[in-house]
């Protein structure tokens, strides 16, 4: 039998912290900032593409979190809720600046055009260990390719593959169905793979 | 895809192409995985396709993270300090 004083099942370190903040220990909000400013800043960089927009996004996110923290429902994982707030801060930001045009990516555009476009060997960039391939220059190629993705695909691949959320979590954050997440993720990955192929093979 | 490439034009390759991400993410049931593995074993283009996609995903997962600029970090704390002061528990 669970002890009634045990924290609820879905509790994590964050939930405990938020309970304390909501119980009046507001100075603990700085601990929340310490935990998440780096991931949010990097999420902002991947999504917005420049440091000043990323900073604005992080600040807006924490301000909104501060404002709405009382309404946080503890059955949600705090980090997912945080990224929901961050995502809407990103989208607001984006309406004011220039971003990749919105368009649908279709699977067909990633199918090899003809026989000559079908590789018979795994190219060296894909067969070598990651540590030998991923240098500063390649990092830049990937970051730029992410920014060239239409936003709805970029959000999904950044949450799933860069930030490491699961399909289910990304679906919660973006209010999409898991199968929608999977479709967008696959196309975004194919888009990125094309960018890598172009970088290495032309 | 052209029809004169018998190995890579058949429906199996296209069906597999659509599910590669789910395969990489281990989101498919075991029989489907076995089908995919059997196909890849015998189809070089699909194998290349899988390996390049896998590496793409791995590269994303390992992108270097940047430090938060210190000036911003301090500014952020000032903004929050003001909030905390204004709205005591
Ligand atoms: Zn095949």
GROMACS .gro file of C-alpha atoms and ligand atoms in nm:
model
  292
    1UNK     CA    1   0.000   0.000   0.000
    2UNK     CA    2   0.139   0.341  -0.084
    3UNK     CA    3   0.199   0.564   0.209
    4UNK     CA    4  -0.042   0.861   0.190
    5UNK     CA    5   0.246   1.099   0.245
    6UNK     CA    6   0.431   0.959  -0.057
    7UNK     CA    7   0.436   1.199  -0.349
    8UNK     CA    8   0.190   1.111  -0.630
    9UNK     CA    9   0.308   0.857  -0.881
   10UNK     CA   10   0.373   1.096  -1.165
   11UNK     CA   11   0.594   1.312  -0.949
   12UNK     CA   12   0.944   1.399  -1.059
   13UNK     CA   13   1.195   1.645  -0.918
   14UNK     CA   14   1.030   1.922  -1.111
   15UNK     CA   15   0.686   1.861  -0.968
   16UNK     CA   16   0.825   1.879  -0.619
   17UNK     CA   17   0.998   2.205  -0.698
   18UNK     CA   18   0.685   2.352  -0.850
   19UNK     CA   19   0.479   2.256  -0.547
   20UNK     CA   20   0.725   2.446  -0.331
   21UNK     CA   21   0.712   2.750  -0.559
   22UNK     CA   22   0.334   2.741  -0.563
   23UNK     CA   23   0.333   2.707  -0.185
   24UNK     CA   24   0.500   3.044  -0.166
   25UNK     CA   25   0.871   2.980  -0.203
   26UNK     CA   26   0.894   3.190  -0.518
   27UNK     CA   27   1.269   3.233  -0.492
   28UNK     CA   28   1.292   2.869  -0.600
   29UNK     CA   29   1.185   2.979  -0.946
   30UNK     CA   30   1.554   3.050  -1.005
   31UNK     CA   31   1.618   2.679  -0.968
   32UNK     CA   32   1.370   2.615  -1.248
   33UNK     CA   33   1.559   2.866  -1.461
   34UNK     CA   34   1.886   2.698  -1.379
   35UNK     CA   35   1.749   2.360  -1.481
   36UNK     CA   36   1.608   2.462  -1.814
   37UNK     CA   37   1.767   2.778  -1.950
   38UNK     CA   38   2.031   2.591  -2.148
   39UNK     CA   39   1.795   2.347  -2.315
   40UNK     CA   40   1.543   2.619  -2.391
   41UNK     CA   41   1.812   2.846  -2.531
   42UNK     CA   42   1.935   2.573  -2.762
   43UNK     CA   43   1.579   2.488  -2.861
   44UNK     CA   44   1.534   2.856  -2.947
   45UNK     CA   45   1.853   2.859  -3.153
   46UNK     CA   46   1.744   2.552  -3.351
   47UNK     CA   47   1.396   2.694  -3.407
   48UNK     CA   48   1.465   3.065  -3.464
   49UNK     CA   49   1.818   3.049  -3.599
   50UNK     CA   50   1.964   3.348  -3.421
   51UNK     CA   51   2.076   3.424  -3.065
   52UNK     CA   52   1.866   3.732  -3.008
   53UNK     CA   53   1.538   3.564  -3.105
   54UNK     CA   54   1.639   3.264  -2.897
   55UNK     CA   55   1.699   3.490  -2.596
   56UNK     CA   56   1.362   3.660  -2.642
   57UNK     CA   57   1.195   3.323  -2.667
   58UNK     CA   58   1.359   3.196  -2.348
   59UNK     CA   59   1.263   3.509  -2.158
   60UNK     CA   60   0.901   3.503  -2.284
   61UNK     CA   61   0.881   3.137  -2.191
   62UNK     CA   62   0.995   3.186  -1.834
   63UNK     CA   63   0.769   3.488  -1.791
   64UNK     CA   64   0.471   3.288  -1.909
   65UNK     CA   65   0.567   2.993  -1.693
   66UNK     CA   66   0.587   3.226  -1.396
   67UNK     CA   67   0.248   3.372  -1.480
   68UNK     CA   68   0.071   3.040  -1.529
   69UNK     CA   69   0.254   2.814  -1.287
   70UNK     CA   70  -0.037   2.808  -1.041
   71UNK     CA   71  -0.245   2.645  -1.312
   72UNK     CA   72   0.009   2.370  -1.378
   73UNK     CA   73  -0.157   2.030  -1.362
   74UNK     CA   74   0.067   1.781  -1.193
   75UNK     CA   75  -0.042   1.486  -1.404
   76UNK     CA   76   0.155   1.639  -1.692
   77UNK     CA   77   0.532   1.615  -1.696
   78UNK     CA   78   0.659   1.966  -1.628
   79UNK     CA   79   0.915   1.952  -1.907
   80UNK     CA   80   0.643   1.877  -2.164
   81UNK     CA   81   0.435   2.167  -2.038
   82UNK     CA   82   0.742   2.392  -2.047
   83UNK     CA   83   0.809   2.305  -2.412
   84UNK     CA   84   0.446   2.371  -2.494
   85UNK     CA   85   0.486   2.721  -2.359
   86UNK     CA   86   0.820   2.755  -2.539
   87UNK     CA   87   0.673   2.637  -2.867
   88UNK     CA   88   0.403   2.900  -2.862
   89UNK     CA   89   0.663   3.164  -2.773
   90UNK     CA   90   0.862   3.046  -3.077
   91UNK     CA   91   0.566   3.061  -3.309
   92UNK     CA   92   0.483   3.414  -3.198
   93UNK     CA   93   0.839   3.519  -3.255
   94UNK     CA   94   0.839   3.370  -3.595
   95UNK     CA   95   0.547   3.563  -3.728
   96UNK     CA   96   0.760   3.872  -3.695
   97UNK     CA   97   1.071   3.750  -3.874
   98UNK     CA   98   1.161   3.571  -4.195
   99UNK     CA   99   1.141   3.196  -4.203
  100UNK     CA  100   1.139   2.912  -4.447
  101UNK     CA  101   0.820   2.919  -4.654
  102UNK     CA  102   0.538   2.700  -4.534
  103UNK     CA  103   0.487   2.408  -4.764
  104UNK     CA  104   0.405   2.040  -4.751
  105UNK     CA  105   0.686   1.792  -4.797
  106UNK     CA  106   0.574   1.482  -4.981
  107UNK     CA  107   0.739   1.143  -4.968
  108UNK     CA  108   0.761   1.133  -5.346
  109UNK     CA  109   1.010   1.414  -5.360
  110UNK     CA  110   1.255   1.200  -5.165
  111UNK     CA  111   1.229   0.889  -5.379
  112UNK     CA  112   1.524   0.845  -5.613
  113UNK     CA  113   1.438   0.985  -5.956
  114UNK     CA  114   1.583   0.692  -6.149
  115UNK     CA  115   1.818   0.402  -6.131
  116UNK     CA  116   2.130   0.616  -6.154
  117UNK     CA  117   2.023   0.801  -5.839
  118UNK     CA  118   2.008   0.483  -5.634
  119UNK     CA  119   2.325   0.431  -5.432
  120UNK     CA  120   2.473   0.085  -5.426
  121UNK     CA  121   2.715   0.150  -5.144
  122UNK     CA  122   2.674   0.315  -4.807
  123UNK     CA  123   2.859   0.648  -4.845
  124UNK     CA  124   3.149   0.706  -4.610
  125UNK     CA  125   2.969   0.983  -4.418
  126UNK     CA  126   2.711   0.730  -4.311
  127UNK     CA  127   2.940   0.436  -4.246
  128UNK     CA  128   3.199   0.613  -4.033
  129UNK     CA  129   3.154   0.650  -3.658
  130UNK     CA  130   2.966   0.960  -3.558
  131UNK     CA  131   3.260   1.113  -3.374
  132UNK     CA  132   3.467   1.111  -3.690
  133UNK     CA  133   3.196   1.276  -3.895
  134UNK     CA  134   3.040   1.535  -3.668
  135UNK     CA  135   3.265   1.839  -3.666
  136UNK     CA  136   3.188   2.210  -3.642
  137UNK     CA  137   3.135   2.243  -4.017
  138UNK     CA  138   2.890   1.957  -4.039
  139UNK     CA  139   2.711   2.087  -3.732
  140UNK     CA  140   2.660   2.410  -3.924
  141UNK     CA  141   2.526   2.225  -4.229
  142UNK     CA  142   2.271   2.046  -4.013
  143UNK     CA  143   2.166   2.361  -3.828
  144UNK     CA  144   2.112   2.541  -4.159
  145UNK     CA  145   1.920   2.251  -4.307
  146UNK     CA  146   1.692   2.252  -4.000
  147UNK     CA  147   1.621   2.619  -4.060
  148UNK     CA  148   1.533   2.550  -4.422
  149UNK     CA  149   1.262   2.310  -4.315
  150UNK     CA  150   0.909   2.446  -4.308
  151UNK     CA  151   0.825   2.522  -3.947
  152UNK     CA  152   0.577   2.241  -3.883
  153UNK     CA  153   0.840   1.985  -3.981
  154UNK     CA  154   1.120   2.166  -3.802
  155UNK     CA  155   0.929   2.169  -3.476
  156UNK     CA  156   0.879   1.796  -3.492
  157UNK     CA  157   1.235   1.697  -3.578
  158UNK     CA  158   1.383   1.938  -3.324
  159UNK     CA  159   1.159   1.804  -3.046
  160UNK     CA  160   1.210   1.440  -3.140
  161UNK     CA  161   1.568   1.410  -3.260
  162UNK     CA  162   1.746   1.712  -3.115
  163UNK     CA  163   1.565   1.748  -2.781
  164UNK     CA  164   1.494   1.377  -2.745
  165UNK     CA  165   1.120   1.376  -2.670
  166UNK     CA  166   0.926   1.058  -2.750
  167UNK     CA  167   0.660   1.043  -3.020
  168UNK     CA  168   0.391   1.054  -2.752
  169UNK     CA  169   0.547   1.352  -2.576
  170UNK     CA  170   0.593   1.546  -2.899
  171UNK     CA  171   0.228   1.477  -2.979
  172UNK     CA  172   0.125   1.624  -2.644
  173UNK     CA  173   0.348   1.928  -2.681
  174UNK     CA  174   0.223   2.009  -3.030
  175UNK     CA  175  -0.136   1.891  -2.992
  176UNK     CA  176  -0.102   1.645  -3.277
  177UNK     CA  177  -0.171   1.276  -3.306
  178UNK     CA  178   0.126   1.039  -3.272
  179UNK     CA  179   0.079   0.927  -3.632
  180UNK     CA  180   0.092   1.286  -3.746
  181UNK     CA  181   0.419   1.327  -3.557
  182UNK     CA  182   0.560   1.017  -3.725
  183UNK     CA  183   0.467   1.133  -4.073
  184UNK     CA  184   0.620   1.477  -4.025
  185UNK     CA  185   0.929   1.337  -3.856
  186UNK     CA  186   1.000   1.095  -4.138
  187UNK     CA  187   0.975   1.366  -4.402
  188UNK     CA  188   1.187   1.604  -4.200
  189UNK     CA  189   1.456   1.339  -4.162
  190UNK     CA  190   1.450   1.266  -4.534
  191UNK     CA  191   1.486   1.637  -4.602
  192UNK     CA  192   1.787   1.654  -4.374
  193UNK     CA  193   1.939   1.345  -4.528
  194UNK     CA  194   1.916   1.511  -4.869
  195UNK     CA  195   2.100   1.812  -4.730
  196UNK     CA  196   2.377   1.585  -4.599
  197UNK     CA  197   2.394   1.395  -4.925
  198UNK     CA  198   2.424   1.720  -5.118
  199UNK     CA  199   2.697   1.839  -4.884
  200UNK     CA  200   2.903   1.522  -4.920
  201UNK     CA  201   2.827   1.399  -5.264
  202UNK     CA  202   2.825   1.706  -5.486
  203UNK     CA  203   1.168   0.491  -5.960
  204UNK     CA  204   1.205   0.323  -6.297
  205UNK     CA  205   1.057  -0.013  -6.368
  206UNK     CA  206   1.376  -0.132  -6.534
  207UNK     CA  207   1.538  -0.158  -6.195
  208UNK     CA  208   1.368  -0.476  -6.085
  209UNK     CA  209   1.536  -0.485  -5.747
  210UNK     CA  210   1.446  -0.139  -5.637
  211UNK     CA  211   1.126  -0.063  -5.819
  212UNK     CA  212   0.905  -0.315  -5.653
  213UNK     CA  213   0.639  -0.218  -5.403
  214UNK     CA  214   0.832  -0.370  -5.115
  215UNK     CA  215   1.098  -0.100  -5.140
  216UNK     CA  216   0.845   0.179  -5.140
  217UNK     CA  217   0.650   0.031  -4.851
  218UNK     CA  218   0.974  -0.003  -4.660
  219UNK     CA  219   1.083   0.348  -4.748
  220UNK     CA  220   0.771   0.482  -4.579
  221UNK     CA  221   0.837   0.298  -4.254
  222UNK     CA  222   1.211   0.344  -4.212
  223UNK     CA  223   1.181   0.608  -3.941
  224UNK     CA  224   0.943   0.394  -3.738
  225UNK     CA  225   1.187   0.107  -3.782
  226UNK     CA  226   1.477   0.321  -3.659
  227UNK     CA  227   1.268   0.437  -3.364
  228UNK     CA  228   1.167   0.078  -3.277
  229UNK     CA  229   0.800   0.164  -3.311
  230UNK     CA  230   0.704  -0.137  -3.524
  231UNK     CA  231   0.587  -0.477  -3.411
  232UNK     CA  232   0.834  -0.767  -3.426
  233UNK     CA  233   0.689  -0.936  -3.740
  234UNK     CA  234   0.710  -0.609  -3.935
  235UNK     CA  235   1.066  -0.560  -3.814
  236UNK     CA  236   1.158  -0.909  -3.931
  237UNK     CA  237   1.007  -0.840  -4.273
  238UNK     CA  238   1.206  -0.521  -4.301
  239UNK     CA  239   1.527  -0.690  -4.192
  240UNK     CA  240   1.477  -0.969  -4.442
  241UNK     CA  241   1.420  -0.720  -4.720
  242UNK     CA  242   1.720  -0.509  -4.629
  243UNK     CA  243   1.939  -0.814  -4.615
  244UNK     CA  244   1.872  -0.877  -4.982
  245UNK     CA  245   1.827  -0.523  -5.115
  246UNK     CA  246   2.135  -0.304  -5.127
  247UNK     CA  247   1.960   0.025  -5.214
  248UNK     CA  248   1.725  -0.010  -4.917
  249UNK     CA  249   2.022  -0.089  -4.696
  250UNK     CA  250   2.195   0.229  -4.811
  251UNK     CA  251   1.873   0.417  -4.750
  252UNK     CA  252   1.846   0.285  -4.395
  253UNK     CA  253   2.209   0.350  -4.305
  254UNK     CA  254   2.209   0.707  -4.432
  255UNK     CA  255   1.883   0.784  -4.253
  256UNK     CA  256   2.010   0.629  -3.931
  257UNK     CA  257   2.323   0.840  -3.943
  258UNK     CA  258   2.114   1.151  -4.011
  259UNK     CA  259   1.913   1.085  -3.696
  260UNK     CA  260   2.227   1.015  -3.492
  261UNK     CA  261   2.386   1.338  -3.608
  262UNK     CA  262   2.080   1.534  -3.493
  263UNK     CA  263   2.089   1.362  -3.158
  264UNK     CA  264   2.448   1.463  -3.106
  265UNK     CA  265   2.446   1.826  -3.216
  266UNK     CA  266   2.665   2.031  -2.989
  267UNK     CA  267   2.479   2.248  -2.739
  268UNK     CA  268   2.582   2.605  -2.681
  269UNK     CA  269   2.625   2.776  -2.349
  270UNK     CA  270   2.374   3.044  -2.261
  271UNK     CA  271   2.550   3.381  -2.305
  272UNK     CA  272   2.635   3.512  -1.961
  273UNK     CA  273   2.499   3.859  -2.021
  274UNK     CA  274   2.163   3.711  -2.113
  275UNK     CA  275   2.164   3.474  -1.822
  276UNK     CA  276   2.217   3.763  -1.582
  277UNK     CA  277   1.952   3.976  -1.750
  278UNK     CA  278   1.703   3.691  -1.727
  279UNK     CA  279   1.764   3.655  -1.355
  280UNK     CA  280   1.714   4.028  -1.305
  281UNK     CA  281   1.381   4.016  -1.485
  282UNK     CA  282   1.270   3.724  -1.274
  283UNK     CA  283   1.400   3.884  -0.957
  284UNK     CA  284   1.172   4.181  -1.025
  285UNK     CA  285   0.876   3.947  -1.072
  286UNK     CA  286   0.944   3.756  -0.753
  287UNK     CA  287   0.979   4.081  -0.559
  288UNK     CA  288   0.661   4.226  -0.702
  289UNK     CA  289   0.449   3.926  -0.631
  290UNK     CA  290   0.541   3.785  -0.293
  291UNK     CA  291   0.403   3.442  -0.217
  292LIG    ZN1  292   1.444  -0.256  -5.145
   0.00000   0.00000   0.00000
